Structures are given as structure tokens and as C-alpha cells.
CSV table of C-alpha atoms and ligand atoms in Angstrom, one decimal:
chain,number,residue,atom,x,y,z
A,1,MET,CA,-8.0,-23.8,-43.1
A,2,PHE,CA,-8.7,-22.2,-39.7
A,3,ASP,CA,-12.3,-21.9,-38.7
A,4,ASN,CA,-11.3,-18.9,-36.6
A,5,ALA,CA,-10.8,-16.2,-39.2
A,6,ALA,CA,-9.1,-13.8,-36.6
A,7,MET,CA,-6.2,-16.3,-36.0
A,8,LEU,CA,-3.1,-15.8,-38.1
A,9,VAL,CA,0.2,-17.6,-38.2
A,10,GLU,CA,2.9,-15.0,-38.4
A,11,LYS,CA,6.3,-16.1,-40.0
A,12,ASN,CA,9.8,-15.1,-39.1
A,13,VAL,CA,8.7,-13.0,-36.2
A,14,PRO,CA,11.5,-11.1,-34.2
A,15,LEU,CA,11.4,-12.3,-30.6
A,16,GLN,CA,13.7,-9.5,-29.2
A,17,PRO,CA,10.6,-7.6,-27.9
A,18,PHE,CA,9.1,-10.8,-26.5
A,19,ASN,CA,11.9,-11.9,-24.2
A,20,THR,CA,13.0,-9.8,-21.2
A,21,PHE,CA,16.7,-10.6,-21.9
A,22,HIS,CA,16.0,-8.9,-25.3
A,23,ILE,CA,18.2,-11.4,-27.1
A,24,VAL,CA,17.9,-11.3,-30.8
A,25,ALA,CA,16.3,-14.4,-32.3
A,26,LYS,CA,13.3,-15.2,-34.5
A,27,ALA,CA,10.3,-17.5,-34.3
A,28,HIS,CA,9.9,-19.4,-37.6
A,29,ALA,CA,6.2,-19.2,-36.9
A,30,LEU,CA,4.2,-17.6,-34.2
A,31,VAL,CA,0.5,-17.5,-33.4
A,32,ARG,CA,-1.3,-15.4,-30.8
A,33,ILE,CA,-3.7,-17.3,-28.5
A,34,HIS,CA,-6.6,-15.3,-27.2
A,35,ASP,CA,-8.7,-18.2,-25.8
A,36,GLU,CA,-9.1,-21.9,-26.1
A,37,SER,CA,-10.8,-21.8,-29.5
A,38,ASP,CA,-7.6,-20.5,-31.0
A,39,VAL,CA,-5.8,-23.6,-29.6
A,40,ARG,CA,-8.5,-25.9,-30.9
A,41,ALA,CA,-8.5,-24.3,-34.4
A,42,LEU,CA,-4.7,-24.8,-34.4
A,43,LEU,CA,-5.0,-28.5,-33.5
A,44,ALA,CA,-7.8,-29.0,-36.1
A,45,ASP,CA,-5.3,-27.9,-38.8
A,46,PRO,CA,-3.2,-30.9,-40.1
A,47,LYS,CA,-0.3,-28.4,-41.0
A,48,TRP,CA,0.1,-27.4,-37.3
A,49,ALA,CA,-1.5,-30.2,-35.3
A,50,GLY,CA,1.5,-32.5,-35.1
A,51,LYS,CA,4.2,-29.9,-35.1
A,52,SER,CA,6.1,-29.2,-31.9
A,53,LYS,CA,5.0,-26.1,-30.0
A,54,PHE,CA,6.5,-23.7,-27.6
A,55,VAL,CA,4.3,-21.7,-25.2
A,56,LEU,CA,5.5,-18.1,-24.7
A,57,GLY,CA,4.3,-16.0,-21.8
A,58,GLY,CA,6.1,-12.7,-21.0
A,59,GLY,CA,9.4,-14.2,-22.0
A,60,SER,CA,10.8,-13.4,-18.5
A,61,ASN,CA,12.2,-16.8,-17.8
A,62,ILE,CA,13.8,-17.9,-21.1
A,63,VAL,CA,17.2,-17.7,-22.7
A,64,LEU,CA,17.1,-18.0,-26.4
A,65,THR,CA,20.2,-19.6,-27.8
A,66,GLY,CA,19.0,-19.5,-31.4
A,67,ASN,CA,16.0,-19.1,-33.6
A,68,VAL,CA,12.9,-21.0,-32.3
A,69,LYS,CA,11.9,-23.8,-34.6
A,70,PRO,CA,8.8,-25.1,-32.8
A,71,LEU,CA,5.6,-23.1,-33.4
A,72,VAL,CA,5.5,-20.4,-30.8
A,73,LEU,CA,2.1,-19.9,-29.1
A,74,LYS,CA,2.1,-16.4,-27.7
A,75,VAL,CA,-0.5,-16.4,-24.9
A,76,GLU,CA,-2.7,-13.3,-24.9
A,77,VAL,CA,-5.6,-14.5,-22.8
A,78,MET,CA,-6.9,-11.4,-20.9
A,79,GLY,CA,-9.3,-10.4,-18.1
A,80,CYS,CA,-9.3,-10.1,-14.4
A,81,ARG,CA,-12.4,-10.8,-12.2
A,82,LEU,CA,-13.6,-11.8,-8.7
A,83,VAL,CA,-14.9,-15.3,-9.1
A,84,ARG,CA,-16.5,-15.6,-5.6
A,85,GLU,CA,-16.1,-14.7,-2.1
A,86,THR,CA,-16.2,-17.3,0.7
A,87,PRO,CA,-16.0,-16.6,4.5
A,88,LYS,CA,-12.2,-17.2,4.3
A,89,PHE,CA,-11.2,-16.1,0.8
A,90,PHE,CA,-11.6,-13.9,-2.2
A,91,ILE,CA,-11.2,-16.0,-5.2
A,92,VAL,CA,-9.9,-13.9,-8.1
A,93,GLU,CA,-9.0,-15.1,-11.6
A,94,ALA,CA,-6.8,-13.6,-14.3
A,95,GLY,CA,-6.1,-14.5,-17.9
A,96,ALA,CA,-2.8,-16.0,-18.6
A,97,GLY,CA,-1.7,-13.2,-20.8
A,98,GLU,CA,-2.2,-10.5,-18.1
A,99,ASN,CA,1.0,-8.8,-17.0
A,100,TRP,CA,1.7,-10.1,-13.4
A,101,HIS,CA,2.5,-6.7,-11.8
A,102,ASP,CA,-0.5,-5.0,-13.3
A,103,PHE,CA,-2.7,-7.9,-12.0
A,104,VAL,CA,-1.1,-7.5,-8.5
A,105,ARG,CA,-1.9,-3.8,-8.7
A,106,TRP,CA,-5.5,-4.5,-9.8
A,107,THR,CA,-6.1,-6.9,-6.9
A,108,LEU,CA,-5.0,-4.2,-4.4
A,109,GLU,CA,-7.1,-1.4,-6.0
A,110,ALA,CA,-10.1,-3.8,-6.1
A,111,GLY,CA,-9.8,-4.5,-2.4
A,112,TYR,CA,-8.4,-8.1,-2.6
A,113,PRO,CA,-4.9,-7.8,-1.0
A,114,GLY,CA,-2.5,-10.7,-0.5
A,115,LEU,CA,-0.2,-10.7,-3.5
A,116,GLU,CA,1.7,-7.4,-2.6
A,117,ASN,CA,5.0,-9.2,-1.5
A,118,MET,CA,5.2,-10.4,-5.1
A,119,ALA,CA,4.8,-7.0,-6.7
A,120,LEU,CA,7.0,-6.1,-9.7
A,121,ILE,CA,8.1,-9.7,-10.6
A,122,PRO,CA,8.4,-9.6,-14.4
A,123,GLY,CA,6.3,-11.9,-16.6
A,124,THR,CA,2.7,-12.9,-17.1
A,125,VAL,CA,0.1,-14.5,-14.8
A,126,GLY,CA,0.3,-17.7,-16.9
A,127,ALA,CA,4.0,-18.1,-16.3
A,128,SER,CA,3.6,-17.5,-12.5
A,129,PRO,CA,2.6,-21.1,-11.5
A,130,VAL,CA,5.2,-22.7,-14.0
A,131,GLN,CA,8.0,-21.2,-11.9
A,132,ASN,CA,6.1,-20.9,-8.6
A,133,ILE,CA,7.3,-17.4,-8.4
A,134,GLY,CA,8.1,-16.0,-5.0
A,135,ALA,CA,9.6,-13.0,-3.2
A,136,TYR,CA,9.8,-11.5,0.3
A,137,GLY,CA,8.4,-14.6,2.1
A,138,VAL,CA,5.4,-15.4,-0.2
A,139,GLU,CA,5.4,-17.9,-2.9
A,140,LEU,CA,2.6,-18.3,-5.6
A,141,GLN,CA,1.6,-21.6,-4.0
A,142,ASP,CA,0.6,-19.9,-0.8
A,143,ARG,CA,-2.1,-17.9,-2.7
A,144,PHE,CA,-2.9,-20.4,-5.5
A,145,ASP,CA,-6.4,-21.8,-5.9
A,146,SER,CA,-6.5,-23.5,-9.3
A,147,LEU,CA,-5.9,-23.1,-13.0
A,148,ASP,CA,-7.4,-24.0,-16.3
A,149,ALA,CA,-5.2,-25.3,-19.1
A,150,ILE,CA,-5.6,-26.9,-22.5
A,151,ASP,CA,-3.8,-30.1,-23.5
A,152,LEU,CA,-1.8,-29.2,-26.7
A,153,GLN,CA,-2.0,-32.8,-27.9
A,154,THR,CA,-5.7,-33.5,-27.4
A,155,GLY,CA,-7.3,-30.0,-27.2
A,156,ARG,CA,-8.9,-31.1,-23.9
A,157,LEU,CA,-9.6,-28.4,-21.3
A,158,PHE,CA,-8.6,-29.3,-17.7
A,159,THR,CA,-8.4,-27.8,-14.3
A,160,LEU,CA,-5.7,-28.4,-11.7
A,161,ASN,CA,-5.6,-27.6,-8.0
A,162,ALA,CA,-2.3,-26.9,-6.0
A,163,ALA,CA,-1.5,-30.5,-5.3
A,164,GLN,CA,-1.9,-31.4,-8.9
A,165,CYS,CA,0.6,-28.6,-9.9
A,166,ALA,CA,3.2,-30.3,-7.6
A,167,PHE,CA,4.7,-26.9,-6.6
A,168,GLY,CA,8.2,-26.8,-5.2
A,169,TYR,CA,10.8,-24.1,-4.9
A,170,ARG,CA,10.8,-22.5,-8.4
A,171,ASP,CA,9.3,-25.7,-9.6
A,172,SER,CA,6.0,-27.3,-10.8
A,173,VAL,CA,4.6,-30.1,-13.0
A,174,PHE,CA,4.9,-27.6,-15.9
A,175,LYS,CA,8.7,-27.7,-15.8
A,176,HIS,CA,9.0,-31.5,-16.1
A,177,ALA,CA,8.5,-33.6,-19.2
A,178,SER,CA,6.5,-36.7,-19.0
A,179,ALA,CA,9.0,-39.5,-18.4
A,180,PRO,CA,9.0,-43.2,-17.2
A,181,ASP,CA,9.6,-43.2,-13.5
A,182,ALA,CA,11.9,-46.2,-13.0
A,183,GLU,CA,11.4,-46.3,-9.2
A,184,ALA,CA,7.7,-46.1,-9.3
A,185,GLY,CA,7.5,-48.2,-12.4
A,186,HIS,CA,5.0,-46.0,-14.1
A,187,GLN,CA,4.9,-42.9,-16.3
A,188,ALA,CA,5.6,-39.9,-14.1
A,189,LEU,CA,3.2,-37.0,-15.0
A,190,GLY,CA,5.0,-34.0,-16.4
A,191,LEU,CA,3.3,-31.2,-18.5
A,192,LYS,CA,6.3,-29.5,-20.0
A,193,HIS,CA,5.5,-28.6,-23.7
A,194,ARG,CA,2.1,-30.3,-23.2
A,195,ALA,CA,-0.1,-27.8,-21.5
A,196,LEU,CA,-1.1,-24.3,-22.3
A,197,ILE,CA,-2.3,-22.3,-19.2
A,198,LEU,CA,-5.3,-20.2,-20.0
A,199,ARG,CA,-6.5,-18.8,-16.7
A,200,VAL,CA,-5.2,-18.8,-13.1
A,201,ARG,CA,-7.3,-18.4,-9.8
A,202,PHE,CA,-5.9,-17.2,-6.6
A,203,ALA,CA,-7.3,-17.6,-3.1
A,204,LEU,CA,-6.6,-14.3,-1.2
A,205,PRO,CA,-7.1,-14.8,2.6
A,206,LYS,CA,-9.7,-12.9,4.6
A,207,PRO,CA,-8.9,-11.1,6.9
A,208,TRP,CA,-5.7,-9.9,5.3
A,209,LYS,CA,-2.5,-10.3,7.3
A,210,ALA,CA,0.8,-8.8,6.4
A,211,VAL,CA,3.7,-11.2,5.7
A,212,LEU,CA,6.7,-9.8,7.4
A,213,GLY,CA,10.1,-11.1,8.6
A,214,TYR,CA,12.1,-10.6,5.5
A,215,ALA,CA,15.3,-8.5,6.3
A,216,ASP,CA,14.7,-5.9,3.5
A,217,ILE,CA,11.1,-5.4,4.7
A,218,ASP,CA,12.1,-5.2,8.4
A,219,LYS,CA,14.6,-2.5,7.4
A,220,LYS,CA,11.8,-0.4,5.8
A,221,MET,CA,9.5,-0.8,8.8
A,222,ALA,CA,12.4,0.4,11.1
A,223,GLU,CA,13.3,3.3,8.8
A,224,GLN,CA,9.7,4.5,8.6
A,225,GLY,CA,8.7,3.7,12.2
A,226,VAL,CA,5.8,1.6,11.0
A,227,SER,CA,5.1,-1.6,12.9
A,228,GLN,CA,1.8,-2.7,11.1
A,229,PRO,CA,2.1,-1.8,7.5
A,230,SER,CA,-0.9,-1.8,5.1
A,231,ALA,CA,-1.0,-3.9,2.0
A,232,GLN,CA,-0.4,-0.8,-0.1
A,233,GLN,CA,2.7,0.2,2.1
A,234,LEU,CA,4.1,-3.3,1.6
A,235,PHE,CA,3.4,-3.1,-2.1
A,236,ASP,CA,5.3,0.3,-2.3
A,237,TRP,CA,8.2,-1.0,-0.3
A,238,VAL,CA,8.6,-4.1,-2.3
A,239,CYS,CA,8.5,-2.1,-5.4
A,240,ALA,CA,11.2,0.3,-4.0
A,241,ILE,CA,13.5,-2.6,-2.8
A,242,ARG,CA,13.3,-4.4,-6.1
A,243,ARG,CA,13.9,-1.1,-8.1
A,244,ALA,CA,17.0,-0.4,-6.0
A,245,LYS,CA,18.6,-3.7,-6.4
A,246,LEU,CA,17.1,-5.4,-9.5
A,247,PRO,CA,17.4,-4.1,-13.0
A,248,ASP,CA,14.3,-3.1,-14.9
A,249,PRO,CA,14.1,-5.4,-17.9
A,250,ASP,CA,12.6,-2.7,-20.1
A,251,VAL,CA,16.0,-0.9,-19.7
A,252,ILE,CA,18.5,-3.5,-19.0
A,253,GLY,CA,17.6,-7.0,-20.4
A,254,ASN,CA,17.5,-9.7,-17.7
A,255,VAL,CA,15.4,-12.7,-16.5
A,256,GLY,CA,15.6,-12.1,-12.7
A,257,SER,CA,17.6,-14.5,-10.7
A,258,PHE,CA,19.6,-16.7,-13.1
A,259,PHE,CA,20.3,-19.5,-10.6
A,260,LYS,CA,18.3,-21.1,-7.9
A,261,ASN,CA,19.4,-20.7,-4.3
A,262,PRO,CA,21.0,-24.2,-3.5
A,263,THR,CA,20.1,-26.3,-0.5
A,264,VAL,CA,22.8,-28.2,1.5
A,265,THR,CA,22.8,-30.6,4.4
A,266,PRO,CA,23.8,-29.2,7.9
A,267,GLU,CA,27.1,-31.0,7.6
A,268,GLN,CA,27.9,-29.3,4.3
A,269,CYS,CA,26.9,-26.0,5.7
A,270,VAL,CA,29.2,-26.3,8.8
A,271,ASP,CA,32.0,-27.4,6.5
A,272,ILE,CA,31.6,-24.4,4.2
A,273,ILE,CA,31.3,-22.0,7.2
A,274,ALA,CA,34.5,-23.4,8.7
A,275,ARG,CA,36.2,-22.1,5.5
A,276,GLU,CA,33.9,-19.1,4.7
A,277,PRO,CA,32.6,-17.6,7.9
A,278,LYS,CA,30.5,-15.0,6.1
A,279,LEU,CA,28.4,-17.5,4.2
A,280,VAL,CA,24.7,-16.3,3.9
A,281,HIS,CA,22.6,-19.3,5.0
A,282,TYR,CA,19.0,-19.8,6.2
A,283,LEU,CA,17.7,-22.8,8.1
A,284,LEU,CA,14.7,-24.6,6.4
A,285,ALA,CA,11.8,-26.4,8.1
A,286,ASP,CA,13.3,-29.8,7.2
A,287,GLY,CA,16.7,-29.1,8.9
A,288,SER,CA,18.5,-28.4,5.7
A,289,PHE,CA,20.1,-25.0,4.8
A,290,LYS,CA,19.4,-22.7,1.9
A,291,LEU,CA,22.4,-20.7,0.7
A,292,ALA,CA,22.3,-17.3,-1.1
A,293,ALA,CA,23.5,-18.1,-4.5
A,294,GLY,CA,24.0,-14.4,-5.0
A,295,TRP,CA,26.5,-14.3,-2.2
A,296,LEU,CA,28.3,-17.3,-3.5
A,297,ILE,CA,28.6,-15.7,-6.9
A,298,ASP,CA,29.7,-12.4,-5.4
A,299,ALA,CA,32.3,-14.1,-3.2
A,300,CYS,CA,33.9,-15.6,-6.4
A,301,GLY,CA,34.4,-12.1,-7.7
A,302,TRP,CA,31.9,-12.1,-10.5
A,303,ARG,CA,29.9,-8.9,-9.6
A,304,GLY,CA,30.2,-6.5,-12.6
A,305,LYS,CA,32.2,-9.0,-14.8
A,306,SER,CA,31.2,-9.6,-18.5
A,307,VAL,CA,31.5,-12.1,-21.3
A,308,GLY,CA,30.9,-10.1,-24.5
A,309,GLN,CA,27.6,-8.2,-23.9
A,310,ALA,CA,26.5,-10.6,-21.2
A,311,GLY,CA,27.3,-9.4,-17.7
A,312,VAL,CA,26.8,-10.0,-14.0
A,313,TYR,CA,24.7,-7.1,-12.5
A,314,ASP,CA,26.7,-4.9,-10.3
A,315,LYS,CA,24.0,-4.6,-7.5
A,316,GLN,CA,23.0,-8.3,-7.3
A,317,ALA,CA,25.3,-11.0,-8.6
A,318,LEU,CA,22.4,-13.5,-9.0
A,319,VAL,CA,21.1,-11.5,-12.0
A,320,LEU,CA,22.8,-11.8,-15.4
A,321,VAL,CA,22.1,-8.9,-17.7
A,322,ASN,CA,22.3,-7.8,-21.3
A,323,ARG,CA,24.8,-4.9,-21.5
A,324,GLY,CA,23.7,-4.2,-25.2
A,325,SER,CA,20.6,-2.5,-26.2
A,326,VAL,CA,17.1,-3.8,-25.7
A,327,ASP,CA,16.0,-3.1,-29.2
A,328,GLY,CA,19.1,-3.4,-31.4
A,329,SER,CA,21.5,-5.9,-32.9
A,330,ASP,CA,24.3,-5.2,-30.3
A,331,ALA,CA,22.3,-7.1,-27.6
A,332,ALA,CA,24.0,-10.0,-25.7
A,333,THR,CA,23.6,-13.3,-27.5
A,334,GLY,CA,22.3,-16.4,-25.9
A,335,GLY,CA,25.8,-18.0,-26.4
A,336,GLU,CA,27.4,-15.2,-24.5
A,337,VAL,CA,24.9,-15.5,-21.6
A,338,MET,CA,25.4,-19.2,-21.4
A,339,THR,CA,29.3,-18.9,-21.6
A,340,LEU,CA,29.1,-16.6,-18.6
A,341,ALA,CA,26.6,-18.8,-16.8
A,342,ARG,CA,28.8,-21.9,-17.2
A,343,ALA,CA,31.9,-20.1,-16.1
A,344,ILE,CA,30.1,-18.9,-12.9
A,345,GLN,CA,28.9,-22.4,-12.3
A,346,THR,CA,32.5,-23.8,-12.6
A,347,SER,CA,34.0,-21.2,-10.2
A,348,VAL,CA,31.3,-21.7,-7.6
A,349,TYR,CA,31.8,-25.5,-7.8
A,350,GLU,CA,35.5,-25.2,-7.6
A,351,ARG,CA,35.4,-22.9,-4.5
A,352,PHE,CA,32.4,-24.2,-2.6
A,353,GLY,CA,31.8,-27.7,-4.0
A,354,ILE,CA,28.1,-26.6,-5.0
A,355,ARG,CA,26.5,-27.0,-8.3
A,356,LEU,CA,24.3,-24.1,-9.1
A,357,GLU,CA,21.2,-24.9,-11.1
A,358,THR,CA,19.9,-22.4,-13.7
A,359,GLU,CA,16.5,-21.0,-13.1
A,360,PRO,CA,15.3,-19.9,-16.6
A,361,ASP,CA,14.4,-22.4,-19.4
A,362,ILE,CA,17.4,-22.6,-21.8
A,363,LEU,CA,16.0,-22.9,-25.4
B,13,LIG,N1,24.0,-11.1,-1.7
B,13,LIG,C1,25.3,-10.8,-1.8
B,13,LIG,N2,25.9,-10.4,-3.1
B,13,LIG,C2,25.0,-10.3,-4.1
B,13,LIG,C3,23.7,-10.7,-4.1
B,13,LIG,C4,23.2,-11.1,-2.9
B,13,LIG,O1,26.1,-10.8,-0.8
B,13,LIG,O2,25.6,-9.9,-5.2
B,13,LIG,C5,23.5,-11.6,-0.5
B,13,LIG,C6,22.5,-10.4,0.1
B,13,LIG,O3,23.2,-9.5,0.8
B,13,LIG,C7,21.6,-11.3,1.0
B,13,LIG,C8,21.6,-12.6,0.3
B,13,LIG,O4,22.6,-12.7,-0.6
B,13,LIG,O5,22.2,-11.5,2.3
B,13,LIG,C9,20.2,-12.8,-0.5
B,13,LIG,O6,20.0,-11.8,-1.4
B,13,LIG,P1,18.5,-11.2,-1.7
B,13,LIG,O7,17.8,-10.9,-0.5
B,13,LIG,O8,18.7,-10.2,-2.8
B,13,LIG,O9,17.7,-12.5,-2.2
B,13,LIG,P2,18.1,-13.7,-3.2
B,13,LIG,O10,18.2,-14.9,-2.4
B,13,LIG,O11,19.3,-13.3,-4.0
B,13,LIG,C10,15.6,-14.4,-3.8
B,13,LIG,C11,14.9,-14.8,-5.0
B,13,LIG,C12,14.4,-13.5,-5.7
B,13,LIG,C13,13.6,-12.7,-4.7
B,13,LIG,C14,14.3,-12.4,-3.5
B,13,LIG,C15,13.6,-11.7,-2.3
B,13,LIG,C16,15.7,-16.9,-5.9
B,13,LIG,C17,16.5,-17.5,-6.8
B,13,LIG,N3,15.7,-15.6,-5.9
B,13,LIG,O12,16.9,-13.7,-4.2
B,13,LIG,O13,13.6,-13.9,-6.8
B,13,LIG,O14,13.1,-11.5,-5.3
B,13,LIG,O15,14.9,-13.6,-2.9
B,13,LIG,O16,12.6,-12.6,-1.8
B,13,LIG,O17,15.1,-17.5,-4.9
B,13,LIG,C18,13.7,-14.4,-9.1
B,13,LIG,O18,13.5,-15.6,-8.9
B,13,LIG,O19,13.9,-14.0,-10.3
B,13,LIG,C19,13.9,-13.4,-8.1
B,13,LIG,C20,14.3,-12.1,-8.3
């Protein structure tokens, strides 16, 4: 019996509205989490305590390849507030279930700028640290303060700072399962399927300073003759840039970039450029080079191609899309999406010798 009467386990729940690819699949069982007491109530019930669990945020970074057997915990923890102000930062907090873009807009309206370069990224606040989301020169880790999460095995509440989240490029401790680390001879800490993020706090620097230097933003500045944009202008530009080249998941199902931009050594980069002079590459601080996966896929001729109802977006080859409806049975299947993804990986490997890694979680 649950001691929280408001909590309900729903059975055979259609997940098409809860994943931004809008793939048709069902959760065998789903429970909505409004706060930590819902998790504790669940763990206190012997029927659910030991069952495997899957934490669902905005569904913007998952590919469903079938019905979901683990108990789905749909995070609906809400609320946005200023926690405190220090001489150098505004510390603001949002519930994990808040929509990311609405939260970014709220911070600007409330006078706490700093997240504007990450406007319009689909998903929830709770999913943002999992992926260490980023766009136009700012990554979540640059604005992160701390987060509260609950351990799904013990029900213990804990707080992590940035170092403890082990952020990397589209990576964090939440993407790795706990596993023995042979080299270190101990258990490497991973929190995949173990932690449910409840609230995230951001440190927004005072005074605010625009993050510029990204080609698309520079273009907007030149077009509009603005050399020192405000946070609101940057927000508007980022929204316009994203709307022009990325599909709106409410209209065309997608999960944003489907692959990570790969990193190569200077030698590999020189070798590829000798064969492919137009290769899009960026020098990183450690001397390695990041390549534009979208360019690699595009160069292999994939833009606009399809497998069944799964397709490669015609304005940005790094984005795979659902060419079927977002609310009907003719949607792309997870199988079609993955067949297309594997075919792209094979052709990029054959032409460039580079293995593209998928960005979303394949379930
Ligand atoms: N390009 C092509 N053809 C394509 C796609 C891209 O030639 O079909 C070229 C572009 O012309 C450009 C380069 O590739 O020279 C890079 O493209 P873009 O600026 O669109 O950025 P990206 O590297 O493809 C990354 C992030 C995006 C983020 C943008 C802007 C990853 C995996 N993706 O994309 O993040 O919005 O930069 O900062 O790092 C996401 O993660 O879901 C996401 C959308």
C-alpha cells in the first residue's frame, strides 16, 4: 500500500506523447514523481521496491526500440526560484520536471541572464545535467552549481557539485553504470539507473557577459549591426537560428543531434584533410580536433535520405527525424531509426575511418 494517496501506478501507458521522437511504445507501468516522498513511497512498497526502474524526463534523448518493461518514473517535480545572491552569482533552482526552455525564459524575465545561448534545447531541467547539454559556446557545466537527487536503491537524498557530476562533452556520471574499474582496482562510480534528479541549481555570473564567437551568432551580429548584444537579443537570435535549421519536435519528431561530434588526433585530422579538403574541424584546447559529424554525414550523401519513416533531416544531417505523424501509428519505429543510424555509422566509417557515437540513450 502507498502511504501517499495521490500516487498512482498507471498501467500500459502510451509513451508516444512522452518521447520527442514520438515513437509508438508503451510503458508496462508508469508513476509520476512530484517530489521525493513519491519515490520513498514507491521504495516502501515491496511490489515495486526491487523492480528495475527507468527515469523519464522530457523524453528528448531516448530512442524507444520496444515497450518499456522497467517501471517508468516520470519526473514532474516543478518550481523555479532564486535561492540566493552572492557578489558574483545569482543561484537559481528549478524542479527537474520544468521544461528547459521555459526555465531559460523565466531566468531572463526574472533578471538572471546567463542561460540564453542554450535557449530552445528540448527536454527538461532534470535531463540537462545528464547530457551536459550545450549550444553556441555554452555548456551546462559552465553554469552549474549543484543538484539534489534521490538514490533509487536506498531512498537517500544527496547533493552533487560539478566535480561530482564528472561532466564531459555530452557526458556525466548519470550516463555511466557503476562498474568495476580494472585499472584503478575499485568500483567506478556511475549513477545510471540509480539516481533520480529532483532539483538543479545554476550559478549565473554577475555581471553578465555575452558569450560570443560562434559563427552563427557572429553572422546575426553583422547582419543587424550590433556589436554588444543584450541577453534578450542573444536569446532571440539563438531561437531564430535553431528554428531555421533544427526541426520542432512537436511537429517533426526528433531528439536533436543523433551523434556526438567526434574528436581526432592532429595526425588523423591532417590525413583526412589531405583527402577531404573541406572537412569542418575545430582545434580544441588539448591540441586534438573536433569534427562536425553533421558535415561527415552530409558528405556521405545522407541528407534527406530515409529508412521507412525514419529520415535524415534535410537542413541538418546530424538530426534524424520521424517522417510519420507525431500522434499516430504511422510514426517511425525504433527499429527503423536504428537501422538508419547503423547505416550512417557504417558509411562514415568506410569513408573517413571514424566511428560515430550515438548521443541518445537507446532503450
Ligand atoms: N554541417 C554540414 N552539413 C550538415 C550539418 C552540418 O555541412 O548537414 C556543417 C555546418 O555547416 C557547420 C558544421 O557542420 O559548419 C557544424 O554544424 P552546426 O553549427 O549546426 O553544429 P553541430 O556541430 O552540428 C552542435 C551541437 C548542437 C548545438 C550546435 C550549436 C553536438 C552533437 N551538437 O551541432 O547540439 O545546437 O552545435 O552549438 O555537439 C544537440 O546536442 O542535440 C544539439 C542540437
